[in-house]
Short mmCIF file of C-alpha atoms in Angstrom, two decimals:
data_model
loop_
_atom_site.label_atom_id
_atom_site.label_comp_id
_atom_site.label_asym_id
_atom_site.label_seq_id
_atom_site.Cartn_x
_atom_site.Cartn_y
_atom_site.Cartn_z
CA UNK A 21 0.19 -13.07 -36.17
CA UNK A 22 3.21 -12.03 -34.07
CA UNK A 23 4.80 -14.75 -31.96
CA UNK A 24 4.48 -14.57 -28.16
CA UNK A 25 7.53 -13.57 -26.13
CA UNK A 26 8.70 -14.32 -22.60
CA UNK A 27 10.93 -11.24 -22.36
CA UNK A 28 9.54 -8.55 -20.04
CA UNK A 29 10.89 -5.03 -20.48
CA UNK A 30 10.71 -3.20 -17.16
CA UNK A 31 11.41 0.51 -16.87
CA UNK A 32 14.95 0.57 -15.44
CA UNK A 33 15.77 2.50 -12.25
CA UNK A 34 17.21 5.98 -12.62
CA UNK A 35 21.01 6.04 -12.65
CA UNK A 36 21.78 9.75 -12.90
CA UNK A 37 21.80 11.76 -9.65
CA UNK A 38 18.73 13.88 -8.98
CA UNK A 39 19.44 17.13 -7.11
CA UNK A 40 17.70 17.61 -3.78
CA UNK A 41 15.42 20.57 -3.33
CA UNK A 42 16.99 23.71 -1.93
CA UNK A 43 15.68 25.31 1.24
CA UNK A 44 14.24 28.17 -0.84
CA UNK A 45 12.32 25.67 -2.97
CA UNK A 46 10.98 23.95 0.15
CA UNK A 47 9.94 27.23 1.76
CA UNK A 48 8.13 28.38 -1.37
CA UNK A 49 6.45 25.06 -2.22
CA UNK A 50 2.65 25.16 -2.26
CA UNK A 51 2.25 21.46 -1.46
CA UNK A 52 3.71 20.35 1.90
CA UNK A 53 4.79 17.14 0.14
CA UNK A 54 7.33 19.23 -1.82
CA UNK A 55 7.92 21.67 1.01
CA UNK A 56 7.79 20.71 4.67
CA UNK A 57 8.00 16.98 3.91
CA UNK A 58 10.28 17.25 0.89
CA UNK A 59 13.03 15.14 2.44
CA UNK A 60 10.67 12.18 2.71
CA UNK A 61 9.47 12.40 -0.89
CA UNK A 62 12.92 12.76 -2.48
CA UNK A 63 13.10 9.07 -3.37
CA UNK A 64 9.85 9.24 -5.31
CA UNK A 65 10.86 12.15 -7.51
CA UNK A 66 12.76 10.15 -10.16
CA UNK A 67 9.86 7.70 -10.40
CA UNK A 68 6.64 9.69 -10.26
CA UNK A 69 7.56 13.21 -11.33
CA UNK A 70 6.87 15.01 -14.61
CA UNK A 71 10.42 14.14 -15.63
CA UNK A 72 9.80 10.51 -14.65
CA UNK A 73 6.79 10.39 -16.96
CA UNK A 74 8.81 11.87 -19.83
CA UNK A 75 11.46 9.23 -19.25
CA UNK A 76 8.87 6.43 -19.30
CA UNK A 77 7.43 7.75 -22.57
CA UNK A 78 10.88 7.68 -24.17
CA UNK A 79 11.30 4.09 -22.99
CA UNK A 80 7.99 3.03 -24.59
CA UNK A 81 8.75 4.86 -27.86
CA UNK A 82 12.13 3.10 -27.97
CA UNK A 83 10.57 -0.32 -27.40
CA UNK A 84 8.13 0.39 -30.21
CA UNK A 85 11.09 0.76 -32.61
CA UNK A 86 12.48 -2.56 -31.40
CA UNK A 87 9.27 -4.52 -31.77
CA UNK A 88 8.62 -3.05 -35.22
CA UNK A 89 11.98 -4.48 -36.26
CA UNK A 90 11.42 -7.79 -34.47
CA UNK A 91 8.07 -8.28 -36.19
CA UNK A 92 9.37 -7.38 -39.64
CA UNK A 93 7.44 -4.13 -39.97
CA UNK A 94 10.77 -2.41 -40.61
CA UNK A 95 14.21 -3.80 -41.45
CA UNK A 96 16.31 -5.09 -38.54
CA UNK A 97 17.92 -2.38 -36.43
CA UNK A 98 21.51 -1.50 -37.26
CA UNK A 99 24.23 -1.47 -34.62
CA UNK A 100 24.09 2.32 -34.56
CA UNK A 101 20.31 2.36 -34.11
CA UNK A 102 20.47 -0.26 -31.36
CA UNK A 103 23.26 1.62 -29.60
CA UNK A 104 21.19 4.81 -29.69
CA UNK A 105 18.11 3.11 -28.22
CA UNK A 106 20.24 1.39 -25.56
CA UNK A 107 21.59 4.69 -24.27
CA UNK A 108 18.73 7.13 -24.93
CA UNK A 109 17.12 6.61 -21.54
CA UNK A 110 20.28 7.12 -19.50
CA UNK A 111 21.10 10.26 -21.46
CA UNK A 112 17.71 11.81 -20.79
CA UNK A 113 18.56 14.10 -17.90
CA UNK A 114 16.89 17.10 -16.29
CA UNK A 115 18.30 19.42 -18.96
CA UNK A 116 16.62 17.21 -21.55
CA UNK A 117 13.40 17.48 -19.60
CA UNK A 118 13.65 21.28 -19.63
CA UNK A 119 14.11 21.24 -23.42
CA UNK A 120 11.05 19.02 -23.69
CA UNK A 121 9.01 21.46 -21.61
CA UNK A 122 10.08 24.23 -23.95
CA UNK A 123 8.82 22.18 -26.90
CA UNK A 124 5.55 21.67 -25.03
CA UNK A 125 5.08 25.43 -24.71
CA UNK A 126 5.16 25.63 -28.49
CA UNK A 127 3.07 22.55 -29.26
CA UNK A 128 0.69 22.70 -26.27
CA UNK A 129 0.85 18.88 -26.16
CA UNK A 130 3.04 16.87 -23.79
CA UNK A 131 3.47 13.74 -25.93
CA UNK A 132 4.09 15.79 -29.08
CA UNK A 133 6.82 17.55 -27.09
CA UNK A 134 8.48 14.20 -26.28
CA UNK A 135 8.32 13.22 -29.95
CA UNK A 136 9.87 16.57 -30.90
CA UNK A 137 12.68 16.12 -28.37
CA UNK A 138 13.43 12.65 -29.73
CA UNK A 139 13.32 13.90 -33.32
CA UNK A 140 15.89 16.59 -32.59
CA UNK A 141 18.09 14.14 -30.68
CA UNK A 142 17.91 11.53 -33.45
CA UNK A 143 18.92 14.16 -36.00
CA UNK A 144 22.11 14.80 -34.03
CA UNK A 145 22.99 11.13 -34.36
CA UNK A 146 22.20 10.98 -38.11
CA UNK A 147 19.75 8.09 -37.87
CA UNK A 148 17.19 8.94 -40.55
CA UNK A 149 15.25 5.68 -40.37
CA UNK A 150 14.55 6.12 -36.66
CA UNK A 151 13.35 9.60 -37.51
CA UNK A 152 10.99 8.22 -40.17
CA UNK A 153 9.40 5.65 -37.86
CA UNK A 154 9.30 7.62 -34.62
CA UNK A 155 5.76 7.59 -33.15
CA UNK A 156 4.61 5.88 -36.37
CA UNK A 157 1.06 4.56 -35.95
CA UNK A 158 0.15 5.00 -32.28
CA UNK A 159 -1.94 7.69 -30.66
CA UNK A 160 -0.51 9.46 -27.62
CA UNK A 161 -2.63 7.33 -25.28
CA UNK A 162 -1.03 4.16 -26.73
CA UNK A 163 2.24 5.48 -25.33
CA UNK A 164 0.93 7.19 -22.21
CA UNK A 165 -1.15 4.37 -20.75
CA UNK A 166 1.86 2.06 -20.83
CA UNK A 167 4.28 4.73 -19.61
CA UNK A 168 2.17 5.49 -16.54
CA UNK A 169 1.96 1.84 -15.56
CA UNK A 170 5.66 1.28 -16.02
CA UNK A 171 6.35 4.33 -13.89
CA UNK A 172 4.02 3.15 -11.11
CA UNK A 173 5.49 -0.34 -11.31
CA UNK A 174 9.01 1.05 -10.94
CA UNK A 175 7.94 3.03 -7.86
CA UNK A 176 6.21 -0.09 -6.57
CA UNK A 177 9.35 -2.19 -6.88
CA UNK A 178 11.86 0.39 -5.71
CA UNK A 179 10.02 2.19 -2.93
CA UNK A 180 6.36 1.35 -2.22
CA UNK A 181 6.74 -2.34 -1.33
CA UNK A 182 10.05 -1.88 0.56
CA UNK A 183 8.51 0.92 2.66
CA UNK A 184 5.40 -1.12 3.45
CA UNK A 185 7.53 -4.17 4.25
CA UNK A 186 9.76 -2.18 6.59
CA UNK A 187 6.72 -1.21 8.66
CA UNK A 188 5.46 -4.78 8.75
CA UNK A 189 8.88 -6.11 9.76
CA UNK A 190 8.86 -3.63 12.61
CA UNK A 191 5.39 -4.77 13.71
CA UNK A 192 6.41 -8.44 13.69
CA UNK A 193 9.68 -7.69 15.49
CA UNK A 194 7.92 -5.80 18.30
CA UNK A 195 5.24 -8.50 18.47
CA UNK A 196 7.96 -11.10 18.94
CA UNK A 197 9.51 -9.07 21.75
CA UNK A 198 6.08 -8.49 23.31
CA UNK A 199 4.66 -11.99 22.86
CA UNK A 200 4.27 -12.35 26.63
CA UNK A 201 3.21 -8.76 27.36
CA UNK A 202 -0.20 -9.61 28.79
CA UNK A 203 -3.03 -7.10 28.74
CA UNK A 204 -6.78 -6.83 28.78
CA UNK A 205 -8.53 -6.80 25.43
CA UNK A 206 -11.45 -4.41 25.11
CA UNK A 207 -14.56 -4.40 22.95
CA UNK A 208 -16.61 -1.20 22.98
CA UNK A 209 -13.93 0.05 25.38
CA UNK A 210 -14.96 -2.54 28.01
CA UNK A 211 -12.90 -5.48 29.33
CA UNK A 212 -13.58 -8.52 27.12
CA UNK A 213 -10.70 -10.99 27.43
CA UNK A 214 -6.99 -11.59 27.90
CA UNK A 215 -4.62 -10.90 25.04
CA UNK A 216 -0.99 -9.92 24.52
CA UNK A 217 0.32 -6.69 23.11
CA UNK A 218 2.23 -8.77 20.58
CA UNK A 219 -0.92 -10.51 19.36
CA UNK A 220 -2.71 -7.20 18.89
CA UNK A 221 0.13 -5.94 16.70
CA UNK A 222 -0.02 -9.16 14.69
CA UNK A 223 -3.66 -8.46 13.80
CA UNK A 224 -2.41 -5.40 11.92
CA UNK A 225 0.68 -7.18 10.57
CA UNK A 226 -1.38 -10.03 9.10
CA UNK A 227 -3.78 -7.63 7.38
CA UNK A 228 -0.94 -5.47 6.14
CA UNK A 229 0.87 -8.50 4.74
CA UNK A 230 -2.27 -9.32 2.74
CA UNK A 231 -2.17 -5.87 1.14
CA UNK A 232 1.60 -6.01 0.56
CA UNK A 233 1.10 -9.27 -1.33
CA UNK A 234 -1.77 -7.80 -3.34
CA UNK A 235 0.25 -4.67 -4.10
CA UNK A 236 3.19 -6.78 -5.29
CA UNK A 237 1.09 -9.16 -7.37
CA UNK A 238 -1.36 -6.66 -8.84
CA UNK A 239 -1.44 -6.95 -12.60
CA UNK A 240 -1.59 -3.75 -14.64
CA UNK A 241 -2.99 -3.60 -18.16
CA UNK A 242 -1.84 -1.98 -21.39
CA UNK A 243 -3.53 -1.06 -24.65
CA UNK A 244 -2.11 -0.35 -28.11
CA UNK A 245 -4.99 -0.03 -30.57
CA UNK A 246 -5.08 3.49 -31.92
CA UNK A 247 -7.14 6.62 -31.76
CA UNK A 248 -10.52 5.00 -30.95
CA UNK A 249 -9.45 1.38 -30.44
CA UNK A 250 -9.86 0.20 -34.05
CA UNK A 251 -6.18 0.15 -35.13
CA UNK A 252 -6.82 2.84 -37.73
CA UNK A 253 -3.39 4.46 -37.36
CA UNK A 254 -1.57 1.13 -37.32
CA UNK A 255 -3.51 -0.17 -40.33
CA UNK A 256 -2.74 3.01 -42.25
CA UNK A 257 0.93 2.91 -41.33
CA UNK A 258 1.28 -0.78 -42.28
CA UNK A 259 -1.68 -1.67 -44.56
CA UNK A 260 -0.23 -5.06 -45.43
CA UNK A 261 -1.16 -6.30 -41.95
CA UNK A 262 -4.81 -7.07 -41.26
CA UNK A 263 -6.80 -6.36 -38.09
CA UNK A 264 -6.33 -9.88 -36.73
CA UNK A 265 -2.56 -9.46 -37.01
CA UNK A 266 -2.75 -6.16 -35.14
CA UNK A 267 -4.78 -7.79 -32.38
CA UNK A 268 -1.90 -10.20 -31.89
CA UNK A 269 0.64 -7.37 -32.05
CA UNK A 270 -1.32 -5.40 -29.43
CA UNK A 271 -1.25 -8.38 -27.08
CA UNK A 272 2.44 -8.91 -27.60
CA UNK A 273 3.33 -5.25 -27.10
CA UNK A 274 1.43 -5.11 -23.78
CA UNK A 275 2.96 -8.37 -22.57
CA UNK A 276 6.39 -7.10 -23.53
CA UNK A 277 6.10 -4.82 -20.50
CA UNK A 278 4.52 -7.44 -18.23
CA UNK A 279 1.05 -5.95 -18.76
CA UNK A 280 -2.21 -7.76 -19.45
CA UNK A 281 -3.55 -6.69 -22.87
CA UNK A 282 -6.65 -4.51 -23.02
CA UNK A 283 -8.08 -5.27 -26.47
CA UNK A 284 -11.62 -3.91 -26.40
CA UNK A 285 -11.30 -0.21 -25.58
CA UNK A 286 -11.99 3.28 -26.83
CA UNK A 287 -8.93 5.53 -27.22
CA UNK A 288 -8.19 5.27 -23.53
CA UNK A 289 -7.25 2.38 -21.32
CA UNK A 290 -10.37 1.85 -19.14
CA UNK A 291 -8.16 2.25 -16.05
CA UNK A 292 -10.02 -0.45 -14.13
CA UNK A 293 -6.61 -1.84 -13.15
CA UNK A 294 -5.47 1.50 -11.74
CA UNK A 295 -8.72 1.90 -9.81
CA UNK A 296 -8.21 -1.56 -8.32
CA UNK A 297 -4.59 -0.73 -7.43
CA UNK A 298 -5.77 2.42 -5.67
CA UNK A 299 -8.38 0.41 -3.78
CA UNK A 300 -5.60 -1.82 -2.47
CA UNK A 301 -3.76 1.27 -1.29
CA UNK A 302 -6.91 2.67 0.35
CA UNK A 303 -7.30 -0.58 2.31
CA UNK A 304 -3.63 -0.43 3.26
CA UNK A 305 -4.10 3.12 4.50
CA UNK A 306 -7.18 2.13 6.51
CA UNK A 307 -5.21 -0.62 8.27
CA UNK A 308 -2.37 1.74 9.18
CA UNK A 309 -4.88 4.43 10.23
CA UNK A 310 -6.34 1.92 12.69
CA UNK A 311 -2.87 1.00 13.95
CA UNK A 312 -2.10 4.67 14.55
CA UNK A 313 -5.39 5.11 16.43
CA UNK A 314 -4.74 2.14 18.72
CA UNK A 315 -1.17 3.30 19.33
CA UNK A 316 -2.55 6.69 20.40
CA UNK A 317 -4.95 4.96 22.81
CA UNK A 318 -2.20 2.83 24.33
CA UNK A 319 -0.06 5.91 24.85
CA UNK A 320 -2.99 7.77 26.42
CA UNK A 321 -3.58 4.86 28.82
CA UNK A 322 0.14 4.79 29.68
CA UNK A 323 0.49 1.25 28.32
CA UNK A 324 3.24 2.45 25.99
CA UNK A 325 6.17 4.55 27.13
CA UNK A 326 7.40 7.23 24.71
CA UNK A 327 11.00 8.20 24.14
CA UNK A 328 11.72 11.90 24.40
CA UNK A 329 12.82 13.37 21.07
CA UNK A 330 12.18 17.08 21.51
CA UNK A 331 9.68 19.57 22.88
CA UNK A 332 6.24 18.08 23.35
CA UNK A 333 4.37 21.33 23.78
CA UNK A 334 5.06 25.04 23.40
CA UNK A 335 3.63 25.61 26.87
CA UNK A 336 3.28 22.26 28.63
CA UNK A 337 6.96 21.71 29.23
CA UNK A 338 6.56 18.21 30.67
CA UNK A 339 4.42 16.78 27.87
CA UNK A 340 5.51 14.13 25.37
CA UNK A 341 2.81 14.37 22.72
CA UNK A 342 2.17 11.43 20.32
CA UNK A 343 2.07 13.82 17.38
CA UNK A 344 3.52 11.35 14.89
CA UNK A 345 0.51 9.01 15.02
CA UNK A 346 -1.77 12.02 14.67
CA UNK A 347 0.25 13.08 11.64
CA UNK A 348 -0.05 9.54 10.22
CA UNK A 349 -3.82 9.61 10.46
CA UNK A 350 -4.07 13.06 8.87
CA UNK A 351 -1.83 12.13 5.93
CA UNK A 352 -3.75 8.91 5.29
CA UNK A 353 -7.10 10.70 5.42
CA UNK A 354 -5.92 13.15 2.74
CA UNK A 355 -4.42 10.32 0.66
CA UNK A 356 -7.64 8.31 0.79
CA UNK A 357 -9.77 11.34 -0.02
CA UNK A 358 -7.74 11.93 -3.17
CA UNK A 359 -7.67 8.22 -4.00
CA UNK A 360 -11.47 7.96 -3.76
CA UNK A 361 -11.75 10.84 -6.22
CA UNK A 362 -9.49 9.09 -8.73
CA UNK A 363 -11.25 5.75 -8.25
CA UNK A 364 -14.59 7.40 -8.97
CA UNK A 365 -13.48 9.23 -12.09
CA UNK A 366 -10.50 7.66 -13.92
CA UNK A 367 -12.66 4.80 -15.21
CA UNK A 368 -14.97 7.10 -17.11
CA UNK A 369 -14.59 8.86 -20.49
CA UNK A 370 -16.98 10.97 -22.51
CA UNK A 371 -17.67 8.98 -25.68
CA UNK A 372 -14.38 7.62 -27.06
CA UNK A 373 -12.02 9.89 -25.08
CA UNK A 374 -11.61 13.03 -23.01
CA UNK A 375 -8.65 14.19 -20.95
CA UNK A 376 -10.17 14.42 -17.47
CA UNK A 377 -8.46 11.19 -16.41
CA UNK A 378 -5.11 12.54 -17.61
CA UNK A 379 -5.38 15.52 -15.26
CA UNK A 380 -6.52 13.30 -12.39
CA UNK A 381 -3.63 10.90 -12.98
CA UNK A 382 -1.15 13.70 -12.37
CA UNK A 383 -2.25 13.65 -8.72
CA UNK A 384 -1.61 9.91 -8.27
CA UNK A 385 2.05 10.56 -7.31
CA UNK A 386 0.87 12.87 -4.53
CA UNK A 387 -1.37 10.10 -3.17
CA UNK A 388 1.60 7.76 -3.12
CA UNK A 389 3.81 10.38 -1.48
CA UNK A 390 1.21 11.01 1.25
CA UNK A 391 0.85 7.30 1.88
CA UNK A 392 4.55 6.59 2.09
CA UNK A 393 5.16 9.62 4.29
CA UNK A 394 2.56 8.25 6.71
CA UNK A 395 4.06 4.76 6.65
CA UNK A 396 7.53 6.10 7.40
CA UNK A 397 6.19 8.17 10.30
CA UNK A 398 4.32 5.14 11.65
CA UNK A 399 7.49 3.06 11.50
CA UNK A 400 9.37 5.81 13.32
CA UNK A 401 6.66 6.05 16.00
CA UNK A 402 6.95 2.32 16.69
CA UNK A 403 10.69 2.79 17.20
CA UNK A 404 9.97 5.44 19.83
CA UNK A 405 7.65 3.43 22.09
CA UNK A 406 8.22 0.55 24.47
CA UNK A 407 5.51 -1.57 26.13
CA UNK A 408 4.79 -0.85 29.78
CA UNK A 409 4.76 -4.55 30.64
CA UNK A 410 3.73 -4.12 34.28
CA UNK A 411 1.07 -1.58 33.39
CA UNK A 412 -0.35 -3.85 30.71
CA UNK A 413 -0.48 -6.86 33.04
CA UNK A 414 -2.16 -4.76 35.73
CA UNK A 415 -5.12 -4.09 33.43
CA UNK A 416 -6.15 -7.74 33.75
CA UNK A 417 -6.68 -7.60 37.52
CA UNK A 418 -8.44 -4.23 37.46
CA UNK A 419 -11.69 -5.90 36.52
CA UNK A 420 -12.49 -9.60 36.12
CA UNK A 421 -15.97 -8.96 34.76
CA UNK A 422 -14.71 -10.25 31.39
CA UNK A 423 -14.79 -13.74 32.95
CA UNK A 424 -18.59 -13.55 32.86
CA UNK A 425 -18.42 -15.23 29.43
CA UNK A 426 -16.68 -18.28 30.88
CA UNK A 427 -18.98 -18.22 33.89
CA UNK A 428 -22.26 -18.27 31.97
CA UNK A 429 -21.00 -20.97 29.61
CA UNK A 430 -19.86 -23.14 32.53
CA UNK A 431 -23.23 -22.78 34.22
CA UNK A 432 -25.15 -23.65 31.07
CA UNK A 433 -22.93 -26.67 30.41
CA UNK A 434 -23.49 -27.72 34.03
CA UNK A 435 -27.24 -27.81 33.59
CA UNK A 436 -28.24 -24.32 34.68
CA UNK A 437 -30.68 -23.62 31.88
CA UNK A 438 -30.82 -19.87 32.32
CA UNK A 439 -27.13 -19.47 33.12
CA UNK A 440 -26.68 -16.43 30.85
CA UNK A 441 -29.67 -14.57 32.35
CA UNK A 442 -28.55 -15.40 35.90
CA UNK A 443 -25.03 -14.05 35.30
CA UNK A 444 -26.27 -10.95 33.51
CA UNK A 445 -28.65 -10.10 36.33
CA UNK A 446 -25.94 -10.63 38.93
CA UNK A 447 -22.88 -9.02 37.31
CA UNK A 448 -23.88 -6.66 34.50
CA UNK A 449 -22.43 -3.17 34.93
CA UNK A 450 -20.29 -4.07 37.95
CA UNK A 451 -16.53 -3.56 38.19
CA UNK A 452 -15.09 -6.71 39.72
CA UNK A 453 -11.46 -6.83 40.84
CA UNK A 454 -10.44 -10.33 42.00
CA UNK A 455 -11.71 -10.01 45.62
CA UNK A 456 -15.10 -8.71 44.51
CA UNK A 457 -15.26 -11.40 41.81
CA UNK A 458 -14.72 -14.10 44.45
CA UNK A 459 -17.49 -12.64 46.63
CA UNK A 460 -19.88 -12.50 43.66
CA UNK A 461 -19.13 -16.16 42.85
CA UNK A 462 -19.92 -17.28 46.38
CA UNK A 463 -23.14 -15.31 46.35
CA UNK A 464 -24.08 -16.93 43.04
CA UNK A 465 -23.35 -20.40 44.42
CA UNK A 466 -25.69 -19.72 47.32
CA UNK A 467 -28.41 -18.23 45.14
CA UNK A 468 -28.30 -21.19 42.74
CA UNK A 469 -28.16 -23.71 45.62
CA UNK A 470 -24.91 -25.19 44.38
CA UNK A 471 -23.56 -26.04 47.87
CA UNK A 472 -25.37 -29.35 48.07
CA UNK A 473 -23.38 -32.50 47.18
CA UNK A 474 -25.19 -32.89 43.87
CA UNK A 475 -23.71 -29.64 42.54
CA UNK A 476 -20.31 -29.64 44.26
CA UNK A 477 -18.44 -30.26 41.00
CA UNK A 478 -20.17 -27.35 39.25
CA UNK A 479 -19.44 -25.11 42.23
CA UNK A 480 -15.81 -26.17 42.11
CA UNK A 481 -15.62 -25.34 38.40
CA UNK A 482 -17.02 -21.84 38.70
CA UNK A 483 -14.81 -21.09 41.72
CA UNK A 484 -11.78 -22.07 39.61
CA UNK A 485 -12.61 -19.66 36.79
CA UNK A 486 -9.70 -17.22 36.45
CA UNK A 487 -7.63 -15.52 33.72
CA UNK A 488 -4.90 -18.21 33.98
CA UNK A 489 -5.91 -20.51 31.08
CA UNK A 490 -6.63 -17.52 28.86
CA UNK A 491 -3.19 -16.11 29.62
CA UNK A 492 -1.59 -19.37 28.48
CA UNK A 493 -3.67 -19.43 25.31
CA UNK A 494 -2.94 -15.79 24.48
CA UNK A 495 0.82 -16.32 24.69
CA UNK A 496 0.65 -19.56 22.70
CA UNK A 497 -1.46 -17.97 19.97
CA UNK A 498 0.95 -15.05 19.71
CA UNK A 499 3.88 -17.41 19.19
CA UNK A 500 2.00 -19.40 16.56
CA UNK A 501 0.94 -16.28 14.67
CA UNK A 502 4.51 -14.94 14.65
CA UNK A 503 5.75 -18.16 13.05
CA UNK A 504 2.87 -18.11 10.57
CA UNK A 505 3.58 -14.52 9.49
CA UNK A 506 7.31 -15.12 9.15
CA UNK A 507 6.56 -18.10 6.90
CA UNK A 508 4.21 -15.98 4.79
CA UNK A 509 6.88 -13.33 4.39
CA UNK A 510 9.49 -15.91 3.41
CA UNK A 511 7.11 -17.49 0.90
CA UNK A 512 6.49 -14.09 -0.66
CA UNK A 513 10.25 -13.61 -1.02
CA UNK A 514 10.79 -17.10 -2.43
CA UNK A 515 8.15 -16.86 -5.17
CA UNK A 516 9.63 -13.55 -6.36
CA UNK A 517 13.17 -14.90 -6.50
CA UNK A 518 14.44 -16.04 -9.93
#
């Protein structure tokens, strides 16, 4: 059985320059991702494009040569063969991709086209043995399932996690600045307690950090077991190796790329790992969707000031519309709709294999592009707002009815058995600014006969109920949560460092 290896072969970043889309291409694009929002998806193109998939397939085919030699299935690679494999990926440019597409027109098969491109290129370098053992044994899905995961992982490392982290850094930074920006917290839209604007942002930052960590640590899987999962091609190519040996080889080949081996499959990888990855992204999108919605509400209530960046309305000349958060929500809704469709269907094959998942997978890059576009717009929106500190603080004194929780608890602790019912009957539905609150308290003291000496201490306690202690707690909690989140972020960095 092949020996285990610690070496992980990651798909390297693209080194050759990728041309930006021309204005004509943007104007004629059917998808807004490649048209109106093309500038924001440029970074993803080398990773998750058709060309990016071709490049990943070439990488996997090259690694298959190497492991065949390492495991003694073929003689050790010569210097010339090694040099070719070392440079093949960097030499695969857009012109090479166009040639490959031309081969695909003739073969009507995308992986066969890659094999044909490599065959023609190997011939130019006079490396007959590489030609003999190119795509020797695997089915196309043995190459494709690994290529897709390497491509997604590269995008994850280079763009997805950095973009998500940039938004979370912005949230934590604003929360730190707004740790003492006091405001009323609302449940069901009604006053419910004292909070800080910073603490409310940290609720989103903490949840988002959870999903960043899960995105970073999510483990993809890989399979290499032939046309229906029984190693028939591999056993035919190298009959001297038995099935148990090929089980070991399959594990080693998957782990070579940092993937968990999928050993019991049909022709296709079950894609449970991709469905789970998409579920993480759906949760991420839901969190940011909620952040965008709350930001819109704060702007509507004039608790956030907006910076002027251009025309707000084609007719309302004075308006500053929060269109970016509306855009964020729309993009995330489309992304999640597409993601749900993939989650429902990429885990399912007819019998041992059909290609429906392959077509669906081609839309995964668009989901990622929609998500990252939304995250970038959300980050930009946060840069364009500032807390209205005075306006936020004023919300606390607009209505002290939220103190009814403290009032009923104090009464019950002081021996008033039906304290909750008494307070509900007296205060429910009333708006109580501080003066009216004080009047209501005095009325309650009279009604409950708390003016006699026996109940003076309880009367004193309910008269003293105010937002003050809750203000202190809200600020203290915000400071503690900021420190906690910064430690979590640093820990995440430390465990990823070599």
